[in-house]
XYZ file of C-alpha atoms in Angstrom:
150
model
C 14.349 -1.505 6.953
C 18.126 -1.174 4.571
C 20.283 -3.661 4.062
C 23.585 -4.669 1.790
C 23.475 -6.231 -1.937
C 25.560 -6.961 -3.969
C 25.002 -7.118 -7.769
C 27.065 -7.870 -9.782
C 30.253 -7.200 -8.131
C 28.879 -4.079 -6.968
C 27.765 -3.215 -2.673
C 24.153 -1.650 -3.455
C 21.558 -0.756 -0.495
C 18.545 -2.475 -0.065
C 14.906 -1.126 1.398
C 12.152 -2.954 2.452
C 8.950 -1.940 3.749
C 5.266 -3.147 3.905
C 1.587 -2.009 3.302
C -1.704 -3.047 2.391
C -4.490 -1.907 -0.175
C -7.335 -1.619 2.506
C -10.743 -2.753 1.957
C -14.174 -1.249 3.081
C -17.489 -2.626 1.532
C -20.534 0.380 0.895
C -23.557 -0.490 -0.708
C -22.531 -3.638 -1.498
C -19.296 -2.152 -3.746
C -15.516 -1.959 -2.272
C -13.774 1.476 -1.693
C -9.714 1.827 -0.901
C -7.942 3.627 0.794
C -5.069 5.844 -1.111
C -3.124 8.279 0.519
C -1.368 11.050 -1.445
C 2.575 11.421 0.411
C 4.175 14.992 0.079
C 7.267 13.955 -0.376
C 6.048 13.653 -4.039
C 2.890 14.562 -4.831
C 2.135 10.456 -5.564
C -0.737 8.559 -5.078
C 0.089 5.542 -3.770
C -1.446 2.424 -0.751
C 0.059 3.167 3.231
C 3.289 1.817 3.803
C 6.061 1.622 5.684
C 10.045 0.517 6.655
C 9.800 -2.300 8.402
C 11.274 -1.026 11.898
C 13.896 -4.004 13.916
C 12.189 -7.035 15.057
C 9.178 -6.628 13.300
C 7.701 -8.740 10.493
C 6.413 -8.058 7.196
C 2.499 -8.175 8.306
C 2.992 -6.175 11.173
C 5.204 -3.426 9.611
C 2.331 -3.092 7.536
C -0.305 -2.936 10.484
C 1.782 -0.224 11.811
C 2.187 1.800 8.947
C -1.493 1.922 7.383
C -2.394 3.143 10.377
C 0.275 5.525 12.028
C -0.516 6.966 8.082
C -4.569 6.956 8.537
C -5.764 5.593 11.948
C -7.444 3.501 10.070
C -6.286 -0.480 11.892
C -6.825 -4.024 10.082
C -7.737 -7.408 9.452
C -5.323 -9.170 6.354
C -8.463 -11.471 3.873
C -5.135 -13.303 2.917
C -1.441 -13.948 4.053
C -1.211 -13.193 0.049
C 0.945 -10.975 -0.657
C 3.025 -8.656 -3.599
C 5.922 -8.028 -3.744
C 6.901 -4.106 -5.717
C 10.773 -4.239 -6.286
C 12.122 -0.581 -7.848
C 15.632 1.335 -8.574
C 14.276 4.530 -6.857
C 16.212 7.960 -7.215
C 18.649 7.678 -4.807
C 19.829 4.293 -5.967
C 18.583 2.460 -3.756
C 16.378 -0.866 -4.617
C 12.957 -0.748 -2.479
C 11.021 -4.185 -1.522
C 7.481 -2.701 -1.589
C 5.266 -5.747 0.646
C 1.278 -5.364 -0.079
C -1.061 -7.476 1.711
C -5.018 -7.235 0.924
C -6.385 -6.376 4.299
C -10.333 -4.663 5.610
C -10.679 -2.158 7.070
C -12.095 -2.642 10.901
C -12.946 1.306 11.125
C -13.362 3.943 8.445
C -12.396 7.651 9.771
C -9.540 8.092 9.038
C -6.746 10.260 10.714
C -4.085 11.236 8.692
C 0.015 12.599 10.090
C -0.531 16.579 7.497
C 3.520 16.059 8.175
C 3.553 13.338 5.252
C 0.624 12.611 3.842
C -0.947 15.519 1.991
C -4.146 12.738 1.835
C -6.495 9.978 2.571
C -9.898 8.798 1.241
C -11.012 6.114 0.892
C -12.195 5.524 -3.531
C -13.839 3.184 -5.914
C -12.199 0.756 -8.216
C -12.790 2.543 -11.131
C -10.531 5.895 -8.930
C -7.996 3.735 -8.055
C -6.672 3.231 -11.429
C -6.502 6.988 -12.121
C -5.431 8.166 -9.037
C -3.014 5.901 -8.633
C 0.462 7.527 -9.303
C 2.826 4.044 -10.720
C 1.631 1.768 -13.447
C 3.915 -0.930 -10.756
C 0.775 0.129 -7.943
C -1.884 -0.412 -10.653
C -0.339 -3.888 -11.541
C -0.324 -5.128 -7.332
C -3.704 -4.124 -7.233
C -5.369 -5.894 -9.912
C -3.292 -9.123 -8.651
C -4.654 -8.249 -4.443
C -7.644 -7.247 -5.280
C -8.930 -10.002 -7.192
C -8.881 -12.373 -3.755
C -11.910 -10.689 -2.682
C -14.932 -12.628 -2.426
C -17.572 -10.897 -4.174
C -19.130 -11.231 -7.092
C -18.298 -7.370 -8.971
C -15.209 -5.991 -7.355
C -16.345 -2.594 -9.247
């Protein structure tokens, strides 16, 4: 969703997206879902644009499914927002939630996603391209109810 925004008297465009940090439990340890995008080649969490009439949580659920084939259940309504300025001059807010996977077999659209997979805690911190994503990951993973998230 694009919104018009005025900052210091200048008209700006703001884009709003939503996604999720998705996890599953394997051998009593969490694994997390990452995607590598074709455009930009960066690793991040599944996310996408809000469609008209859609809530942020509905968008996150839809986008995770569209990008990975994974159905999710939110484990909390707590969210983290990543705000940044894109190279094209558009400000972007991305709302992230923590969610548990309902299925585990990943199916992704090859025209949009280069790779998608399950990664452990340390691998997520190694592969994520942007520091802002790492910060959001660390904040939301604290919500997991396991003694050792790693």
